[in-house]
Short mmCIF file of C-alpha atoms in Angstrom, two decimals:
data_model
loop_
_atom_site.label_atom_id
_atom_site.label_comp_id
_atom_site.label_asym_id
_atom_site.label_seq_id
_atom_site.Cartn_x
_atom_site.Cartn_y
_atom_site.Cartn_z
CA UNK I 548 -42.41 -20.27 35.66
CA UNK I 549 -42.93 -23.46 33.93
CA UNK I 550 -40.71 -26.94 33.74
CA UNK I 551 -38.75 -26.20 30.20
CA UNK I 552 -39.25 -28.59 27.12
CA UNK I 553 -36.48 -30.24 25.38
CA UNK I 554 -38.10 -29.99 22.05
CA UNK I 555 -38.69 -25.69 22.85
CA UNK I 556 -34.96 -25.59 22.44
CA UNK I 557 -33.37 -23.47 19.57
CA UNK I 558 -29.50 -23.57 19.01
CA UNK I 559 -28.06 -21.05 17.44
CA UNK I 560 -24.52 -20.19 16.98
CA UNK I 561 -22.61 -17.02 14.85
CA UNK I 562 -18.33 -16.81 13.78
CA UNK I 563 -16.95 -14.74 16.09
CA UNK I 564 -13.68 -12.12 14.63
CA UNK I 565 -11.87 -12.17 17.76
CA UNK I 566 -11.40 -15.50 19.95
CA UNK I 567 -14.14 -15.55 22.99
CA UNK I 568 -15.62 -12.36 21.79
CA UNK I 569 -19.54 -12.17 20.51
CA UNK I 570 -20.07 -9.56 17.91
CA UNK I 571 -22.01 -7.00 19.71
CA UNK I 572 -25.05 -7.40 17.43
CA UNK I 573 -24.93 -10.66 15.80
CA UNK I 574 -26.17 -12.65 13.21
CA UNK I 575 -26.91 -15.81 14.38
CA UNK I 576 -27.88 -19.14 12.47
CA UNK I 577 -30.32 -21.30 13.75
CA UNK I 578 -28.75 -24.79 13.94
CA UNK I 579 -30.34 -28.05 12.72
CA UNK I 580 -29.92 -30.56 15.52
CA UNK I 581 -31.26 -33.96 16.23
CA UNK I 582 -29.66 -33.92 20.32
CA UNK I 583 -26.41 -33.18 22.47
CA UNK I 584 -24.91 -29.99 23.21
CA UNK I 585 -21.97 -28.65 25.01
CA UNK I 586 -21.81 -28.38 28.88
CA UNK I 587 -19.39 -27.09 31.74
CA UNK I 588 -16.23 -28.73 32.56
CA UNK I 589 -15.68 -27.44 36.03
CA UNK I 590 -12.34 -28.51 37.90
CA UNK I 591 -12.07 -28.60 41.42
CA UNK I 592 -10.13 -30.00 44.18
CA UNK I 593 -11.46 -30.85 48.03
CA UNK I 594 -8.64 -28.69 50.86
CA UNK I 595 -6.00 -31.39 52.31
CA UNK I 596 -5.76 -29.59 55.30
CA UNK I 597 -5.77 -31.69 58.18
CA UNK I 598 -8.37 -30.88 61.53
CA UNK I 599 -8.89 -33.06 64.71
CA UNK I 600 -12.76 -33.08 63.55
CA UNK I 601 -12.50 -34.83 60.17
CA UNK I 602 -14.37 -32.13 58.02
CA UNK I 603 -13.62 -31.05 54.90
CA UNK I 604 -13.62 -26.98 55.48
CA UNK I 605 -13.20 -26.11 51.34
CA UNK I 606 -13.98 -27.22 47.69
CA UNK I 607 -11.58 -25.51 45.59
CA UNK I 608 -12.41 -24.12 41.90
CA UNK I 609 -9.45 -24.75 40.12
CA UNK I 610 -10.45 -23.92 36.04
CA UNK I 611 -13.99 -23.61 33.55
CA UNK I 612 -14.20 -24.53 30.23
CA UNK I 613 -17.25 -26.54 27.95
CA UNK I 614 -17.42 -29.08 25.81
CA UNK I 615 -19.78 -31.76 23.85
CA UNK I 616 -21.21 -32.74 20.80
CA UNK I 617 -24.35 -31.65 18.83
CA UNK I 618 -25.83 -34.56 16.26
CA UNK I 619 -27.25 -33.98 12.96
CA UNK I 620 -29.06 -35.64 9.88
CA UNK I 621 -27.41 -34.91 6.81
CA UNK I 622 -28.85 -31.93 4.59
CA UNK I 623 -27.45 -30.07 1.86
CA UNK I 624 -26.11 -26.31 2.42
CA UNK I 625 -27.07 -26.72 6.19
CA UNK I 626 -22.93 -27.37 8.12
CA UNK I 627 -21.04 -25.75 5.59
CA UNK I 628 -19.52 -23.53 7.93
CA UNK I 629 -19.13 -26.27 10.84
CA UNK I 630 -16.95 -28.16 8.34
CA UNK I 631 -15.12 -25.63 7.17
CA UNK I 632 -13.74 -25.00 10.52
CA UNK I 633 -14.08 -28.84 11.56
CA UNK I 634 -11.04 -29.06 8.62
CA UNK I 635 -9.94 -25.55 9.62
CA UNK I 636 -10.10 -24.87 6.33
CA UNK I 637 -11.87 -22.47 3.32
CA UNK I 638 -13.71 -23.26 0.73
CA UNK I 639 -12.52 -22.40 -2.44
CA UNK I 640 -14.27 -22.19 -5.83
CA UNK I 641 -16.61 -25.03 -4.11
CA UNK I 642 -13.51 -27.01 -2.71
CA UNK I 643 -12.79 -27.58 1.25
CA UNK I 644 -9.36 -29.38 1.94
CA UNK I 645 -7.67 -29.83 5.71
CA UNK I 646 -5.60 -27.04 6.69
CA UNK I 647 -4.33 -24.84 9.50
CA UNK I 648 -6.91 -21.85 9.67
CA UNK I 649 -8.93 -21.74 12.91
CA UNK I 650 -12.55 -20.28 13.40
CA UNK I 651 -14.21 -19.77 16.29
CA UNK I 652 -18.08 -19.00 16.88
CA UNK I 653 -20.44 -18.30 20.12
CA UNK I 654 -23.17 -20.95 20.34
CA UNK I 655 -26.34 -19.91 21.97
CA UNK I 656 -29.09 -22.23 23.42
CA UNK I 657 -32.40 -20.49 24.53
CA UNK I 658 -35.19 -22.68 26.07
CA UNK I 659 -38.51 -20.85 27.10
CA UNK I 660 -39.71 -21.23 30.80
CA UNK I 661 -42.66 -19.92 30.94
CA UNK I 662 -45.23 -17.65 28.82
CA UNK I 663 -42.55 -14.80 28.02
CA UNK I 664 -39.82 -16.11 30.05
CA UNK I 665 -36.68 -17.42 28.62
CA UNK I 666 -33.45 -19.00 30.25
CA UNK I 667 -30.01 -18.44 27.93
CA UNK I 668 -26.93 -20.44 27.47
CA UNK I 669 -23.97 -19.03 25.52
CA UNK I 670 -21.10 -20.95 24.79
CA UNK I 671 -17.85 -18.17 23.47
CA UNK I 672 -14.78 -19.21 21.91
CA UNK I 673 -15.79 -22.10 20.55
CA UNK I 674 -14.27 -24.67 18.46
CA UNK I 675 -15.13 -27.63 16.53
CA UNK I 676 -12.84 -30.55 17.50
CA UNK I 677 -14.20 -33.58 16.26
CA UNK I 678 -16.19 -34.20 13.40
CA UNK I 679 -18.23 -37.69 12.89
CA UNK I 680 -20.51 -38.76 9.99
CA UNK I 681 -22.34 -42.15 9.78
CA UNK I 682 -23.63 -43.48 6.68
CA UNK I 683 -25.69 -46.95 7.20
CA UNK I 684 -28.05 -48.97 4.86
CA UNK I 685 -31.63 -47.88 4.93
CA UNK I 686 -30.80 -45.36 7.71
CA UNK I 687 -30.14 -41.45 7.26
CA UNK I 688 -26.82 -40.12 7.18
CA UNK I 689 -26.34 -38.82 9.90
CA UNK I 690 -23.32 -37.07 11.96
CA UNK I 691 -21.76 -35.00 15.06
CA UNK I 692 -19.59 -32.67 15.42
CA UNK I 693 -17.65 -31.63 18.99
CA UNK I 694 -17.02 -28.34 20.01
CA UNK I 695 -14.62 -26.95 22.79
CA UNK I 696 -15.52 -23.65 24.49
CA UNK I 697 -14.37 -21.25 26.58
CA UNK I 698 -17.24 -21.36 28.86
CA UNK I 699 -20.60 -21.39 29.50
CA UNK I 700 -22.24 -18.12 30.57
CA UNK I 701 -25.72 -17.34 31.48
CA UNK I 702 -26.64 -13.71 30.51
CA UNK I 703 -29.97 -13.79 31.64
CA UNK I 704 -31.53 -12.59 28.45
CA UNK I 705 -30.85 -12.24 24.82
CA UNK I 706 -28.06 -9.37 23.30
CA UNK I 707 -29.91 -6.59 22.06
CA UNK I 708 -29.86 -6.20 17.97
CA UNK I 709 -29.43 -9.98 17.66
CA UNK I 710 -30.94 -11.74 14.85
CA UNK I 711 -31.70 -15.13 14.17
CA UNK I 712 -31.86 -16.26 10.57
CA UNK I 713 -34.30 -19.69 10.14
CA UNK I 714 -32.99 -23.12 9.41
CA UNK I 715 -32.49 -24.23 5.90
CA UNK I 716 -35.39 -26.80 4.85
CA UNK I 717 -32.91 -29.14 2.73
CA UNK I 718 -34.28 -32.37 2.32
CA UNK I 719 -32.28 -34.93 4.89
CA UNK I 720 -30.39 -37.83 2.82
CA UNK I 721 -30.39 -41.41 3.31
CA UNK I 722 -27.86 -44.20 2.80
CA UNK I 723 -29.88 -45.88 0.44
CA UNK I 724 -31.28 -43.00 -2.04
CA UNK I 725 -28.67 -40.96 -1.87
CA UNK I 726 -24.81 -41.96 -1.68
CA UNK I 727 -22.65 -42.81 -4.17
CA UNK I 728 -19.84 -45.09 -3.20
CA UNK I 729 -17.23 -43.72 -5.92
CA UNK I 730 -14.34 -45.56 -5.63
CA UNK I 731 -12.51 -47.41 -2.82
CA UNK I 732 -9.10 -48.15 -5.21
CA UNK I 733 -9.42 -51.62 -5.99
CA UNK I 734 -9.26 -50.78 -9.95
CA UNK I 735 -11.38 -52.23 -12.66
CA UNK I 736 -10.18 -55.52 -12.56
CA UNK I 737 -12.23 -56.52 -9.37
CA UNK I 738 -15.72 -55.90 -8.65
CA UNK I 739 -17.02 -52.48 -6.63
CA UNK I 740 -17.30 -53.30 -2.82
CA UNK I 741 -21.30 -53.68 -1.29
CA UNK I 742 -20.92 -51.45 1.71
CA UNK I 743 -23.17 -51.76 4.19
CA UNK I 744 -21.79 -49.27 6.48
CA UNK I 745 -19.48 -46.42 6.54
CA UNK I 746 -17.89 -43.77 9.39
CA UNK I 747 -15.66 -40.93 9.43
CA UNK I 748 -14.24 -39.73 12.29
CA UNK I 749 -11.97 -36.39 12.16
CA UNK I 750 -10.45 -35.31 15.26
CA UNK I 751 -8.02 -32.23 15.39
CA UNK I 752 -6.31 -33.12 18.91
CA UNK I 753 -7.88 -29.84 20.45
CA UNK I 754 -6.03 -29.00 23.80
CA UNK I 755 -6.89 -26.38 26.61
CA UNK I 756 -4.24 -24.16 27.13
CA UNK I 757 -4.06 -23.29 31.21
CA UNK I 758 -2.43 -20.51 32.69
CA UNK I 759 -1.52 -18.72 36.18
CA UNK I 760 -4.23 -15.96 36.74
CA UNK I 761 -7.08 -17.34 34.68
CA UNK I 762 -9.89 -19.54 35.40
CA UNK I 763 -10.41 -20.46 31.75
CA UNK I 764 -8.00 -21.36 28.50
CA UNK I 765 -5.72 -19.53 26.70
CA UNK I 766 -7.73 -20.39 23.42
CA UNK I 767 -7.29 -24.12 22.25
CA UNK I 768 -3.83 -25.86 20.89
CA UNK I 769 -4.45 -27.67 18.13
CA UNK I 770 -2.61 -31.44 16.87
CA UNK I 771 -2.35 -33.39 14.21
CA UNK I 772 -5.66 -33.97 12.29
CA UNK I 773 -6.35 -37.34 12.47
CA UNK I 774 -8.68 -38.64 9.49
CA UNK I 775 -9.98 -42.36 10.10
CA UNK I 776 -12.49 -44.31 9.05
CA UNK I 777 -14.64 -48.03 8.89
CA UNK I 778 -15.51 -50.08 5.79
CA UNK I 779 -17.97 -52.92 6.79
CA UNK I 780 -18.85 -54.70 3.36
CA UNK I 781 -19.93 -58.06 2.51
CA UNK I 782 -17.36 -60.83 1.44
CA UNK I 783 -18.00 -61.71 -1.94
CA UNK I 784 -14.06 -61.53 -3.06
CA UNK I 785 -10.42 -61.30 -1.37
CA UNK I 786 -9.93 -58.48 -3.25
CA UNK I 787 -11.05 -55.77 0.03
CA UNK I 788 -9.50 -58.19 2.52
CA UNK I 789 -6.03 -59.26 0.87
CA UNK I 790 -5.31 -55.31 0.23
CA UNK I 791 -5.90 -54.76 3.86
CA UNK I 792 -3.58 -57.59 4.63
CA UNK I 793 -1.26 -56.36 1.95
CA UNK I 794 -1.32 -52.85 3.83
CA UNK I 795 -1.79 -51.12 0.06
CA UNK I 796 -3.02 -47.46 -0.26
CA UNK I 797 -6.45 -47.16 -1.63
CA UNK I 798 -8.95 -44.11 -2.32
CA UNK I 799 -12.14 -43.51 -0.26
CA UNK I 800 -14.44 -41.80 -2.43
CA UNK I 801 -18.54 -40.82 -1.97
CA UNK I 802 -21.15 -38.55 -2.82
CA UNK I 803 -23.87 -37.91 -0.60
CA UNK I 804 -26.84 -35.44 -1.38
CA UNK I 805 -30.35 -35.67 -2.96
CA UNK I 806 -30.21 -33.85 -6.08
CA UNK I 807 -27.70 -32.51 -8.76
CA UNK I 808 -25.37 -29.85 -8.19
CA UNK I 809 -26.78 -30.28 -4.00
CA UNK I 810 -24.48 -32.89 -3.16
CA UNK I 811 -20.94 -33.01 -1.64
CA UNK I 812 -17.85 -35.20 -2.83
CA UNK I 813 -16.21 -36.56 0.05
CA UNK I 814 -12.37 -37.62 -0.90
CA UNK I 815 -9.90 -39.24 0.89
CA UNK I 816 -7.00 -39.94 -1.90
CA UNK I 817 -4.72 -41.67 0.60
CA UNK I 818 -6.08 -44.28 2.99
CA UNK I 819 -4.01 -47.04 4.47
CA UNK I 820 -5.60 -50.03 6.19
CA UNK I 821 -5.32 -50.53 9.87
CA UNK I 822 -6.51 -53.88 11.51
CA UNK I 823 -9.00 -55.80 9.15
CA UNK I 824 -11.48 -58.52 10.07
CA UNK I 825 -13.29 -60.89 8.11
CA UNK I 826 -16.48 -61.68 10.47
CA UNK I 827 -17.92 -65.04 9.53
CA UNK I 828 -20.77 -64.73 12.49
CA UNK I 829 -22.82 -67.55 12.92
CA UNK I 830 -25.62 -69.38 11.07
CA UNK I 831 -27.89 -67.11 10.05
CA UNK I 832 -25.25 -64.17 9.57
CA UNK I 833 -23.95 -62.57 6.33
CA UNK I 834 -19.70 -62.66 6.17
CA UNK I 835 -18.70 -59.52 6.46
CA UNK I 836 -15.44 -57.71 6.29
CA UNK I 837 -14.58 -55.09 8.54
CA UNK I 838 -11.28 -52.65 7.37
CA UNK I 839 -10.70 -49.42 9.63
CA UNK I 840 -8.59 -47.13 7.78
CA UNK I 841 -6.62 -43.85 8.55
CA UNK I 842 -6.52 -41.23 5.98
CA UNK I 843 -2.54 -39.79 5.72
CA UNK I 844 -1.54 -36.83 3.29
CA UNK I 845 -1.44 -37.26 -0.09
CA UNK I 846 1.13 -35.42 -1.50
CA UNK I 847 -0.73 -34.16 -4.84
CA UNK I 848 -3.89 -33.15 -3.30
CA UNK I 849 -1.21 -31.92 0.04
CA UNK I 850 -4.40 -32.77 2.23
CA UNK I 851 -5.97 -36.19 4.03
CA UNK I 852 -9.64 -35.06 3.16
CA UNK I 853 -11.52 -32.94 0.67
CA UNK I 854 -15.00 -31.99 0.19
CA UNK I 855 -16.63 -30.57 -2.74
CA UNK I 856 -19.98 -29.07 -3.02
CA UNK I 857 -22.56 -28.28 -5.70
CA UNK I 858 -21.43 -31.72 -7.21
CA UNK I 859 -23.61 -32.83 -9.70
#
């Protein structure tokens, strides 16, 4: 045995038909990842019962589940399926919009230990929760996206008949060569925003599910999605801030990718402003104004968010 790498580590993950169930000879896709991962969320509880010598006689286990986060640099054709069920939804004709259908996969992490040797973590029933992209001048875009599981098991070796198809090689996009802000709603009369930095956050309100009789969930409830977002741009007009004050509705609307007909459209048709800030800093600081925003349904598109692909 040997002391395992961190940078051995493949993650791989495949849809699963039924909820917690692996296929019995899977395909799995080798995941791009820059870090994180999912881990065990054990629950106990230490015995209350009461002795003359003052020791604790049990540690109880009360439930199992797993979650975390993996991160990710931006590349074309590489998370389609992790957003489609981060917006539980399906793409149609090249079109993704928030919905109600859920998807579940098995993630798999396998890190050697030694010349032929290999320890294996599989993660069933899993979920994506949260979804988090990060677009910042002269940085990649990069992301996360948060996964709940049923558990973590360790199998001791790989399922036999399982195949692992490679990672896509998709160039990785960057803030400065490759997004498009589109349109934030202001209209033509006053001049297009300079963004220096932009998040989205989507979080679908995932919720274990207990029960009497079973260590882990009853698969996942799931909320409200909740769509928000932060605008930092620099304050050359009113026009940002005093629609923010004016709590208007406005369109957020990008493209990110680093060629035609490889890039996405990311569309949020109805965004209303939540607390705004105009930063002044000090000296030697550019004014900047801040507006955090929360995407709400829009009633033509009858979504928050939609993402196209193959956008040229």
């Amino acid at each position: 045995m040997s002391i395992a790498n961190g940078s051995d580590r493949r993650i791989a993950y495949v849809a699963e038909a039924t909820w917690g169930v692996t296929p019995a000879t899977p395909s799995f896709k080798t995941l791009r990842s820059t870090g994180g991962g999912p881990g065990i969320n054990k629950t106990t509880a230490t015995s209350n019962e009461i002795y003359a010598d003052r020791n604790v006689r049990n540690e109880i286990l009360l439930g199992l589940d797993a979650a975390g986060a993996y991160n990710f640099e931006m590349a074309y054709n590489t998370f389609d399926d992790i957003f489609e069920a981060a917006l539980f939804g399906t793409w149609t004709s090249n079109v993704l919009k928030n919905g109600s259908t859920g998807r579940s996969f098995t993630f798999e992490e396998t890190l050697p230990i030694g010349d032929s040797a290999v320890t294996v973590s599989r993660f069933p029933g899993a979920r994506i929760s949260t979804l988090n992209l990060s677009i910042a001048a002269r940085q990649p875009v990069t992301g996360s996206f948060g996964i709940m599981a049923q558990t973590e098991a360790l199998p001791g070796g790989l399922l036999t008949g399982a195949t692992y198809a490679a990672p896509t090689t998709n160039p990785i996009s960057t803030a400065s060569a490759n997004v498009a802000i589109l349109d934030f709603g202001l209209g033509g009369s006053a001049p297009a925003p300079k963004v220096r930095s932009l998040s989205l956050s989507v979080n679908n309100g995932l919720r274990v599910r207990p029960s009497v009789g079973n260590l882990f969930t009853e698969d996942f409830g799931l909320g409200d999605i909740d769509v928000t977002g932060n605008i930092e741009a620099y304050f050359e007009t009113d026009d940002l801030y005093a629609l923010a004050l004016a709590h208007g509705s406005f369109a957020t609307d990008f493209t990110v990718g680093n060629a035609a007909t490889q890039r996405y459209r990311i569309t949020m048709p109805n965004c209303r402003p939540m607390n705004p800030e105009r930063r002044t800093g000090d000296n030697n600081d550019d004014v900047m104004v801040i507006i955090p925003f929360r995407a709400v349904l829009h009633t033509g598109e009858q979504c928050s968010i939609k993402m196209q692909r193959g956008v040229s």
